mmCIF file of C-alpha atoms in Angstrom:
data_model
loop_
_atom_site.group_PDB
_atom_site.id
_atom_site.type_symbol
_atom_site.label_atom_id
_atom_site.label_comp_id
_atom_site.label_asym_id
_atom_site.label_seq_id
_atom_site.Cartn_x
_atom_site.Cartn_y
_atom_site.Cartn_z
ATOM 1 C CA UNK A 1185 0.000 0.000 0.000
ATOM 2 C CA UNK A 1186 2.726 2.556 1.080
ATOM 3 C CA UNK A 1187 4.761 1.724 -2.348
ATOM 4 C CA UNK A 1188 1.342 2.372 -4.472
ATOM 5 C CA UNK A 1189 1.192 5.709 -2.162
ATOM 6 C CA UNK A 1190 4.584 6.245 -3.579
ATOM 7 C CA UNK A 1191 4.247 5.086 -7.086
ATOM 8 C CA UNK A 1192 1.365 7.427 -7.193
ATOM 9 C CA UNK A 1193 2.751 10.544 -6.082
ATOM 10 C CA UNK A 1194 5.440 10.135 -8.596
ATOM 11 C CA UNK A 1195 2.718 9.600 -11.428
ATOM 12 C CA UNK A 1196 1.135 13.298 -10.264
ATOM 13 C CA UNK A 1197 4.598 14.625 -10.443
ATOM 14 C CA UNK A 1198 5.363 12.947 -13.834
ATOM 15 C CA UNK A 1199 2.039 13.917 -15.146
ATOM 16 C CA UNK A 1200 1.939 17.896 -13.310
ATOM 17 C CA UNK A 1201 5.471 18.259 -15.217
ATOM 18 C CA UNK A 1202 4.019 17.548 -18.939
ATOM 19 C CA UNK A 1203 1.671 20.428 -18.576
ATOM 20 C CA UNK A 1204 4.399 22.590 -16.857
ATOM 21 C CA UNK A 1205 7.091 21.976 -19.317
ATOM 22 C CA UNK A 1206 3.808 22.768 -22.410
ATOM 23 C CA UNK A 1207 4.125 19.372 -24.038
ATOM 24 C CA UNK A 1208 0.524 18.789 -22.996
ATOM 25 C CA UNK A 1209 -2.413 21.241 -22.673
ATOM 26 C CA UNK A 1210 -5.819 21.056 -21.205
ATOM 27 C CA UNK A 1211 -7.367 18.670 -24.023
ATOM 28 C CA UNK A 1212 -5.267 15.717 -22.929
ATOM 29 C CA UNK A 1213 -7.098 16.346 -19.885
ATOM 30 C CA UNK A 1214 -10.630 16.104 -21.427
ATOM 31 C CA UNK A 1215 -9.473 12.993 -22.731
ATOM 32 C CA UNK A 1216 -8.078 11.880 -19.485
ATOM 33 C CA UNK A 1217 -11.923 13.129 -18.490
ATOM 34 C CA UNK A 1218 -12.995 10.436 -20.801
ATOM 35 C CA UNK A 1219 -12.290 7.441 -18.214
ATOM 36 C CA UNK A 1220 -14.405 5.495 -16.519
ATOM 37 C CA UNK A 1221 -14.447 1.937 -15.094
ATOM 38 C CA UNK A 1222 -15.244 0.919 -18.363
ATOM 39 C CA UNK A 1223 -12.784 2.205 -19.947
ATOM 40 C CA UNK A 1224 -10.222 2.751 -17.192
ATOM 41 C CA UNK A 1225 -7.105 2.729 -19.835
ATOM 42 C CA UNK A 1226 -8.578 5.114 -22.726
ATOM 43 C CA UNK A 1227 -6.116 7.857 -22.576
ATOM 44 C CA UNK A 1228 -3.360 5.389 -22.608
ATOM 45 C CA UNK A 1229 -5.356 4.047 -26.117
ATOM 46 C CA UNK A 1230 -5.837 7.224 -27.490
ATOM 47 C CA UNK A 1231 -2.229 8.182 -26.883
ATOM 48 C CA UNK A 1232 -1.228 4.614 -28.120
ATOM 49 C CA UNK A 1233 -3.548 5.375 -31.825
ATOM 50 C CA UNK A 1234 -1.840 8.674 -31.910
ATOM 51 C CA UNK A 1235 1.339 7.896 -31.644
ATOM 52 C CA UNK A 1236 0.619 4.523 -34.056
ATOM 53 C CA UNK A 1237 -0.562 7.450 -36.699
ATOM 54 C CA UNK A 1238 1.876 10.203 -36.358
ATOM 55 C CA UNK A 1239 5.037 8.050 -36.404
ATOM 56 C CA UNK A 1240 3.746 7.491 -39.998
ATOM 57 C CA UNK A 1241 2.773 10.744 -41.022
ATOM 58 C CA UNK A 1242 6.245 11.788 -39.801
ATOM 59 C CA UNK A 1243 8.330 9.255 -41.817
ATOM 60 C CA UNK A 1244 6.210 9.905 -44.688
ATOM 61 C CA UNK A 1245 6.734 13.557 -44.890
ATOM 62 C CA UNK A 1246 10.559 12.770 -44.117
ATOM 63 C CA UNK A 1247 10.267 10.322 -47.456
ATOM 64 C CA UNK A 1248 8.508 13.149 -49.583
ATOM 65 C CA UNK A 1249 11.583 15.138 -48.246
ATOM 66 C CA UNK A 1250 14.061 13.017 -50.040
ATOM 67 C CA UNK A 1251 12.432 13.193 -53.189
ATOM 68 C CA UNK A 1252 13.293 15.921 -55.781
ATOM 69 C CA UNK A 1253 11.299 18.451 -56.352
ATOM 70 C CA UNK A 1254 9.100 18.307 -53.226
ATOM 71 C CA UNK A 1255 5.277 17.522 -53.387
ATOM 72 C CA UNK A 1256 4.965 20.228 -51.283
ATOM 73 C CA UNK A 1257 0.738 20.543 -51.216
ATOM 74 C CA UNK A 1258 1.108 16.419 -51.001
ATOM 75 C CA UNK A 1259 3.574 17.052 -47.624
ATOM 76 C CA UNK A 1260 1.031 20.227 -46.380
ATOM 77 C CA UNK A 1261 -1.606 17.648 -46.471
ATOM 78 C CA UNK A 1262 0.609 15.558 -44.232
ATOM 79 C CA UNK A 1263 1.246 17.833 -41.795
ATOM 80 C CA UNK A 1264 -2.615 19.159 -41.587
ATOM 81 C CA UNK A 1265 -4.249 15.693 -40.804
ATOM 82 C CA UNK A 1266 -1.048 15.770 -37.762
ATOM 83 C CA UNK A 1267 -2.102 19.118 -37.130
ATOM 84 C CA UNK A 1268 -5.920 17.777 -36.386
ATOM 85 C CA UNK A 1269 -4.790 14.710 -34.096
ATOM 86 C CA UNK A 1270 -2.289 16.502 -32.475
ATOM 87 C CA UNK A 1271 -4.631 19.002 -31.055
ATOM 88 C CA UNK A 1272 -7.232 16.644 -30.429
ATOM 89 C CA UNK A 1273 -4.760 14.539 -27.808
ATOM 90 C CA UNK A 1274 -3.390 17.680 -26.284
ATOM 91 C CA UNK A 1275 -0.177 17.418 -27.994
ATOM 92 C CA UNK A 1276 0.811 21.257 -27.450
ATOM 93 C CA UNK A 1277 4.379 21.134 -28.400
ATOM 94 C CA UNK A 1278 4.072 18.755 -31.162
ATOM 95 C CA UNK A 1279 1.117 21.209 -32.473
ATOM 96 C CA UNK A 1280 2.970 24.049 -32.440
ATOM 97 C CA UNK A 1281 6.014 22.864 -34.296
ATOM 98 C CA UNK A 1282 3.786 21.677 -37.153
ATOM 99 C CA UNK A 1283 2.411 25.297 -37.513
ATOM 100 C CA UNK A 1284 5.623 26.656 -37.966
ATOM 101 C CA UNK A 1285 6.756 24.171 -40.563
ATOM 102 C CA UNK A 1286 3.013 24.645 -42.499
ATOM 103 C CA UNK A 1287 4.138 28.730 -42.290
ATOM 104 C CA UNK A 1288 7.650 27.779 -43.769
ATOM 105 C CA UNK A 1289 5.944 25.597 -46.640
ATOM 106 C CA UNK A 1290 3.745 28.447 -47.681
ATOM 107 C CA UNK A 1291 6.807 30.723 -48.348
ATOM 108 C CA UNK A 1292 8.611 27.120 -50.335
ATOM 109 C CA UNK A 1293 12.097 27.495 -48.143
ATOM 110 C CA UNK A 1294 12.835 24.046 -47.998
ATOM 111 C CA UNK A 1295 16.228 24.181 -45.700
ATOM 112 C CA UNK A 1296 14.437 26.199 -43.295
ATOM 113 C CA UNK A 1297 11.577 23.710 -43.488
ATOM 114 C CA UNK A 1298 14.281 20.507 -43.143
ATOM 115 C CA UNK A 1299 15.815 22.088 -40.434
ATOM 116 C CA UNK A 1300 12.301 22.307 -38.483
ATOM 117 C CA UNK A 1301 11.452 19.168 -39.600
ATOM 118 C CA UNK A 1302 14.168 18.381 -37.353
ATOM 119 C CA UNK A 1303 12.699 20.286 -34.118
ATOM 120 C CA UNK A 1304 9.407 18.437 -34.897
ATOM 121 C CA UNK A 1305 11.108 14.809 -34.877
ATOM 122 C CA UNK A 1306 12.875 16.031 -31.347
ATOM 123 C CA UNK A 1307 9.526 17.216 -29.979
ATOM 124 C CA UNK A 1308 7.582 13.741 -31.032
ATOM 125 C CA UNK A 1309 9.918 11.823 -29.537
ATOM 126 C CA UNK A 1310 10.203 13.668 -26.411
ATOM 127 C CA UNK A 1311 6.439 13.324 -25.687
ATOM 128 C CA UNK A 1312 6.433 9.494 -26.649
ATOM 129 C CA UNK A 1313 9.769 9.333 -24.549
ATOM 130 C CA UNK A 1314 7.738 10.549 -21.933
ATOM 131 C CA UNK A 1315 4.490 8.897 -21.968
ATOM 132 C CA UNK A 1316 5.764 5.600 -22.863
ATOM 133 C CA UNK A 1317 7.062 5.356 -18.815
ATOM 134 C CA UNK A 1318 4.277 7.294 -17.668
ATOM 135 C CA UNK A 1319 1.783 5.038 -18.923
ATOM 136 C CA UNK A 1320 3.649 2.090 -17.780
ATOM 137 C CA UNK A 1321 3.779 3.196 -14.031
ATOM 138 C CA UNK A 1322 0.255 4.044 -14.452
ATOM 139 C CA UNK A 1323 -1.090 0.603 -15.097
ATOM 140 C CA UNK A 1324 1.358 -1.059 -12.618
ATOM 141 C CA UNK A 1325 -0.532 1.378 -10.078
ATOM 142 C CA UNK A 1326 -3.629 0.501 -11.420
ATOM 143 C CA UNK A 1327 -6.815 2.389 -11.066
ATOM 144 C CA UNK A 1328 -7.914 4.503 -7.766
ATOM 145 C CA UNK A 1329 -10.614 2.059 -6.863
ATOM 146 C CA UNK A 1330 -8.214 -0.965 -7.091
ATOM 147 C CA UNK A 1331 -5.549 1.053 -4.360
ATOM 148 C CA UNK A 1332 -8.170 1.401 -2.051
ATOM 149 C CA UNK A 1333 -9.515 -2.184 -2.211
ATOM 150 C CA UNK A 1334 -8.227 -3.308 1.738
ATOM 151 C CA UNK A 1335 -5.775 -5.928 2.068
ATOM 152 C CA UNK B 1009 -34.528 15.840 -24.892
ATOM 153 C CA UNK B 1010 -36.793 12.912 -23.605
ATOM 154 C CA UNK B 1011 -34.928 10.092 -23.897
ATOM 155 C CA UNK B 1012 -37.470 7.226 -24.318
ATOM 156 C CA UNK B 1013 -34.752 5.702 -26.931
ATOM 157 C CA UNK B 1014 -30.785 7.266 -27.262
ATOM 158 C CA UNK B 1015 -30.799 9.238 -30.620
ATOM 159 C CA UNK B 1016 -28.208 7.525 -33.115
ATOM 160 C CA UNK B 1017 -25.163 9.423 -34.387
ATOM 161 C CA UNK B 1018 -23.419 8.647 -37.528
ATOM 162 C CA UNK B 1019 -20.214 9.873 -37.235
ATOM 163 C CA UNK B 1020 -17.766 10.463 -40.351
ATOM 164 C CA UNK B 1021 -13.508 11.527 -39.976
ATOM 165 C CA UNK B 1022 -10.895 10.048 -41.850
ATOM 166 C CA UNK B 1023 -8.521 10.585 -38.850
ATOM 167 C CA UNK B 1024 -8.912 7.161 -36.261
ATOM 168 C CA UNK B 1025 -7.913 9.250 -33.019
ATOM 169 C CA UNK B 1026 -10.587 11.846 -33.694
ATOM 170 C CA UNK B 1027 -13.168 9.051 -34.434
ATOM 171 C CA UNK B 1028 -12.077 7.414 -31.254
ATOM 172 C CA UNK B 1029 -12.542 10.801 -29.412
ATOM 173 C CA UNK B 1030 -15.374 11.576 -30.739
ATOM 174 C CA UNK B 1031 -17.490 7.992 -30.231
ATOM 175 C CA UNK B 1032 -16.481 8.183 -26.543
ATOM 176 C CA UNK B 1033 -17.507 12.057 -26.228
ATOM 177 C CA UNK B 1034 -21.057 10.737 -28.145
ATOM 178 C CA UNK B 1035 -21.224 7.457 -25.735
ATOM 179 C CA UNK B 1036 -20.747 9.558 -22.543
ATOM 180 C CA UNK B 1037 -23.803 11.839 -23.691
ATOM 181 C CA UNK B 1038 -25.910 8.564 -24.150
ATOM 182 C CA UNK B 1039 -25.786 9.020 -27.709
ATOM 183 C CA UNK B 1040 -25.778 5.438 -30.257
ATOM 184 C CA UNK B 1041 -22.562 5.639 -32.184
ATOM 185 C CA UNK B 1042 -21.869 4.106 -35.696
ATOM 186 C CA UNK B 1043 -18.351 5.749 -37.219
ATOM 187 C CA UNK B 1044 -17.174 5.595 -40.504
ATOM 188 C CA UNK B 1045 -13.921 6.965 -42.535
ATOM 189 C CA UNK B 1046 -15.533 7.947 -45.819
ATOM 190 C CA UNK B 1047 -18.522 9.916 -47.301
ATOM 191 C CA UNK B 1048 -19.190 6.907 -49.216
ATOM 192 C CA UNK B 1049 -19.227 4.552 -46.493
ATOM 193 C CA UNK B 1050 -21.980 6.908 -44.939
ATOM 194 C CA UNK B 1051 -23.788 6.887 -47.796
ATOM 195 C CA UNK B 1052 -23.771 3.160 -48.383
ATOM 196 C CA UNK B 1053 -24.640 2.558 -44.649
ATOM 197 C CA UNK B 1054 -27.868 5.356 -45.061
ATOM 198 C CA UNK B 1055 -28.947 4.004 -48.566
ATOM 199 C CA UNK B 1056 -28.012 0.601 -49.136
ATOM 200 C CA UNK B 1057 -27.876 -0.953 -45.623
ATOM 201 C CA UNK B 1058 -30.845 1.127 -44.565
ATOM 202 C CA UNK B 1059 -29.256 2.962 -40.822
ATOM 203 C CA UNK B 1060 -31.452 5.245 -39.294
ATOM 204 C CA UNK B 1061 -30.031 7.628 -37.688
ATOM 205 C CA UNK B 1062 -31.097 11.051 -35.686
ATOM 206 C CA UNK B 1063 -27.828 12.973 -36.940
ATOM 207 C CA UNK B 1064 -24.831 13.484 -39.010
ATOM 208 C CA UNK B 1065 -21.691 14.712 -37.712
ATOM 209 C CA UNK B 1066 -18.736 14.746 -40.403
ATOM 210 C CA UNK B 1067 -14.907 16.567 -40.955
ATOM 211 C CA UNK B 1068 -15.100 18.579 -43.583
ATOM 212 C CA UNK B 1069 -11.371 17.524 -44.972
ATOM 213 C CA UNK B 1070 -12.252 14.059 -46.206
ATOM 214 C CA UNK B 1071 -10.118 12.502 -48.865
ATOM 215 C CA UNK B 1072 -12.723 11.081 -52.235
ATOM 216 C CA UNK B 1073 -15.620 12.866 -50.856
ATOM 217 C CA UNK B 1074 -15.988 16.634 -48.748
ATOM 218 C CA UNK B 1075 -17.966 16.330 -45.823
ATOM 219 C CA UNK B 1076 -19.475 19.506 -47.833
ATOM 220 C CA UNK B 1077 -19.973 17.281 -50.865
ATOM 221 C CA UNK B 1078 -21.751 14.730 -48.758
ATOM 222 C CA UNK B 1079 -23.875 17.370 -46.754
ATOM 223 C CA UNK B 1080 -24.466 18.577 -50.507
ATOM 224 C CA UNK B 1081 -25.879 14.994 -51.487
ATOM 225 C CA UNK B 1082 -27.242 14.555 -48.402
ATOM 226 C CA UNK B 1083 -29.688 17.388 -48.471
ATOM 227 C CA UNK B 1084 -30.280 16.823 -52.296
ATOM 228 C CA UNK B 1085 -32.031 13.183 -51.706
ATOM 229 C CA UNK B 1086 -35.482 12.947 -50.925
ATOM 230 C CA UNK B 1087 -35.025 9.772 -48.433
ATOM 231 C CA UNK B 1088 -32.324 11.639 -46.124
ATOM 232 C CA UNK B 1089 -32.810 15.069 -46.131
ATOM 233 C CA UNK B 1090 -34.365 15.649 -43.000
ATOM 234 C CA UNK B 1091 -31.178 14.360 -41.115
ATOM 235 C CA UNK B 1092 -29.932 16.855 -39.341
ATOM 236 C CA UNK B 1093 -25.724 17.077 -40.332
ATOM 237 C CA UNK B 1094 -22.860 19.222 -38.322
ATOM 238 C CA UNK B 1095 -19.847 19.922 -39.887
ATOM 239 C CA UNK B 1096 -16.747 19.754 -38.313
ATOM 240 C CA UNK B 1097 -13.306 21.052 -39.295
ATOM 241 C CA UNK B 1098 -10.205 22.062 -37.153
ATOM 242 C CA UNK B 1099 -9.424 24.870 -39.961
ATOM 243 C CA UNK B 1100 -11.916 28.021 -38.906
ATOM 244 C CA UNK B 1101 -12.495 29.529 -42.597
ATOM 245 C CA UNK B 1102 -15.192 31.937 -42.705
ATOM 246 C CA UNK B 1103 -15.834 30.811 -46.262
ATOM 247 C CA UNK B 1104 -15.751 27.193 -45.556
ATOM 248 C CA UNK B 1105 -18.538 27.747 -42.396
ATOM 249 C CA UNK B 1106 -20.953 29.739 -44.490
ATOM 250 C CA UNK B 1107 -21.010 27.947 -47.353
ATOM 251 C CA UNK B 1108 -22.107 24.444 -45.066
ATOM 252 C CA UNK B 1109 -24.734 26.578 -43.437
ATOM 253 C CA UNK B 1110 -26.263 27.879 -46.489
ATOM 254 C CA UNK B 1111 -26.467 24.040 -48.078
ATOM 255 C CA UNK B 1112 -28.122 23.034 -44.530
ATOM 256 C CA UNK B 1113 -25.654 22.164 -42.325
ATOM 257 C CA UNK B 1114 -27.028 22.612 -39.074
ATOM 258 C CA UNK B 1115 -23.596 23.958 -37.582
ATOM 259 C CA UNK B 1116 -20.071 23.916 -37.497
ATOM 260 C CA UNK B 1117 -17.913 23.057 -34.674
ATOM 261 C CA UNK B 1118 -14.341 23.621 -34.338
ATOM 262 C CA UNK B 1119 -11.636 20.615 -33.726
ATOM 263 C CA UNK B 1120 -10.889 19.620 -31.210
ATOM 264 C CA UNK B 1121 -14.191 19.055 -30.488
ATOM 265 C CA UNK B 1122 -15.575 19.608 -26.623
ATOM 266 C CA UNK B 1123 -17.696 17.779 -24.471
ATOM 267 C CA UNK B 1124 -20.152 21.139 -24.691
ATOM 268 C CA UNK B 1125 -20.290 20.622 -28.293
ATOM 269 C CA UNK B 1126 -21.938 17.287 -28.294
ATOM 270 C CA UNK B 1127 -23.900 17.704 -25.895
ATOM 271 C CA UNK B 1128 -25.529 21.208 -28.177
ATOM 272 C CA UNK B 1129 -26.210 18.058 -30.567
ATOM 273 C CA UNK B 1130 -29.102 17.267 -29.048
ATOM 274 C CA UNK B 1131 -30.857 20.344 -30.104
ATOM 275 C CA UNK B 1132 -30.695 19.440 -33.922
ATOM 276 C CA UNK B 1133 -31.800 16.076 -33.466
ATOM 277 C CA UNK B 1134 -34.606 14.473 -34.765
ATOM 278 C CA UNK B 1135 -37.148 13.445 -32.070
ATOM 279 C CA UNK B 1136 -39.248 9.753 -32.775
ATOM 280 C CA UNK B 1137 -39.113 9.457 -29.303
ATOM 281 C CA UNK B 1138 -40.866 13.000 -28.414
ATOM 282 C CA UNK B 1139 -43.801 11.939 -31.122
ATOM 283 C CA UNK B 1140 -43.997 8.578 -29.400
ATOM 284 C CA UNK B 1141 -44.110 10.381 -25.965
ATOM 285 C CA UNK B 1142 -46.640 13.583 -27.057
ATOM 286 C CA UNK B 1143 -49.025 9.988 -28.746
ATOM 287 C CA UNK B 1144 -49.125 8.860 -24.965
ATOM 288 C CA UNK B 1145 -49.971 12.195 -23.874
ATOM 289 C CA UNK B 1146 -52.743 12.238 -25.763
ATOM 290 C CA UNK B 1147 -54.362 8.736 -25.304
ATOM 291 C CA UNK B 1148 -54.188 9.676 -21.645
ATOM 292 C CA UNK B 1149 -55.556 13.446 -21.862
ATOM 293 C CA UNK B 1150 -58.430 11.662 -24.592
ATOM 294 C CA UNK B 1151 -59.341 8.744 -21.302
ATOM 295 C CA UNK B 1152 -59.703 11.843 -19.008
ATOM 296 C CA UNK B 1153 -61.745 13.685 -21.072
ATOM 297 C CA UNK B 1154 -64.105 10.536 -21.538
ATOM 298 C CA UNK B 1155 -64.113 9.925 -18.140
ATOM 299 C CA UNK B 1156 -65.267 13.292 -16.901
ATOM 300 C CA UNK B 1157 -68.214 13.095 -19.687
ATOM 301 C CA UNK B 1158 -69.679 9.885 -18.661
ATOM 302 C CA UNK B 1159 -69.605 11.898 -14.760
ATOM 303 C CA UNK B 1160 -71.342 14.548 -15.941
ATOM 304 C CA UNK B 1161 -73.755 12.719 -18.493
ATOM 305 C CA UNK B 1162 -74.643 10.674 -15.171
ATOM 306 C CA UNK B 1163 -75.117 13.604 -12.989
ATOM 307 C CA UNK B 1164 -77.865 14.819 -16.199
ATOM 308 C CA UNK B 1165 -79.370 11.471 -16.275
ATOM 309 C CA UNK B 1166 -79.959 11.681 -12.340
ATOM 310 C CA UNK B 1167 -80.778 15.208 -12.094
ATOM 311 C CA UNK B 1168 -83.636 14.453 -15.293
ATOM 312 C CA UNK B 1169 -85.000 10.945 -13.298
ATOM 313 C CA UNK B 1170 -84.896 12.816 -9.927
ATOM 314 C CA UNK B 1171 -87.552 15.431 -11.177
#
């Protein structure tokens, strides 16, 4: 019981220091909100569909890179359907690194946009880097209901 | 709304996270949920497979088919024109919002859609359930209205063999 107590207070921390450090904004917490004993893990399967998607979207705009000329409307079209999942999970960081490469494809600089690119690889993987543990600790604490089940 | 039956949603996005969102936002509100990727999916569900549903909600940025292009067939067919549809799109274009009003759309929420947003669905619905319950309402009002006759037809009849 006292290492759950534990466990748990380092979850709040863990999770209290995503929205601190901007990675995640107030509609991961409406899908948090989204929970129930039904569906106890839901954020964990959003985040899991997400993540499933925008690894994709990522290496495909990183293929449509390497090709010469650019499809550049083909790669904007990329980056808006990551745009609209992004925002949906909460992923603030992510988000806003994908508006500032869509800006840099409307004026066609493509260094400026590879280099960008780059920043929105670094921010992906720091918010999978992060929930990957976070959601791991989570369901070895289990629910609320199941810490408070007596011994 | 009276909820005698949960209205049924049909719910069209090409993106899987928002359609997972979204069905769990609809579920919560004690809304039926059927989700599909494609305008033509919806349309083959509604037309060939026969779904009734109370509402449409669909992304406007569908690849093959707009959700504008489906509102647009939608509202052009005699069978499903009544259903109510809400557009959604995360892009807020002035343009793009009053030209899905003006076809019929019913609204047009911004991504990432809220909790509040579904729950405003309810007001566009269509309402079987209210007919069914206003039909009760008047069986029962029709039985009272009987009943208080046959009192006062026996308080003539007693009053007339009385004298």
């Amino acid at each position: 019981m006292e290492d759950n107590k534990v466990l748990r207070q380092q979850l709040a921390t863990m999770r209290q220091s995503f929205f601190d450090e901007g990675i995640l904004d107030k509609h991961y917490v409406q899908v948090e909100e989204l929970e129930d004993k039904d569906n106890p893990h839901f954020a964990e399967e959003v985040m899991t569909m997400f993540f499933r998607d925008s690894t994709k979207l990522i290496a495909t705009v990183e293929h449509a890179l390497e090709k010469s000329p650019c499809d550049l409307p083909k790669m904007d079209k990329y980056l808006h359907q990551l745009k609209g999942s992004s925002s949906s999970v909460g992923a603030s960081t992510v988000w806003s690194a994908i508006n500032k490469l869509r800006e840099i494809l409307k004026d066609g600089d493509i260094e400026r946009f590879k280099t960008q690119f780059l920043c929105l690889r670094d921010e992906h993987e720091k918010l999978k880097g992060n929930l990957e543990p976070y959601f791991q600790l989570l369901r070895q604490v289990g629910p609320v209901e199941t810490a408070q089940r007596p011994m | 709304m009276s909820n005698f039956e949960e209205a049924h949603v049909l719910v069209v996005d090409d993106s899987s996270v928002d359609r997972r969102l979204i069905e769990r936002l609809l579920r919560v509100s004690s809304c039926k949920v059927t989700v599909v990727d494609s305008g033509l999916k919806a349309l083959q569900l509604l037309g060939v497979d026969g779904l009734k549903v109370d509402l449409i909600l669909t992304d406007y940025s569908i690849p093959g088919m707009t959700g504008y292009e489906l509102l647009k067939k939608i509202k052009k067919s005699s069978k499903f024109k009544e259903i109510p549809v809400v557009i959604m799109s995360s892009e807020n274009v002035l343009q793009r919002t009053g030209k899905c009003l003006e076809e019929g759309a019913k609204d047009f929420i911004l991504k990432p859609v809220k909790l509040a947003n579904v729950k405003k669905l309810k007001n566009y619905m269509k309402r079987p359930s209210t007919t069914r319950f206003n039909y009760f309402c008047c069986i029962y009002y029709y039985i009272f209205f009987l009943f208080f006759l046959s009192l006062f037809l026996f308080f003539c009849v007693f009053v007339c063999l009385s004298q």
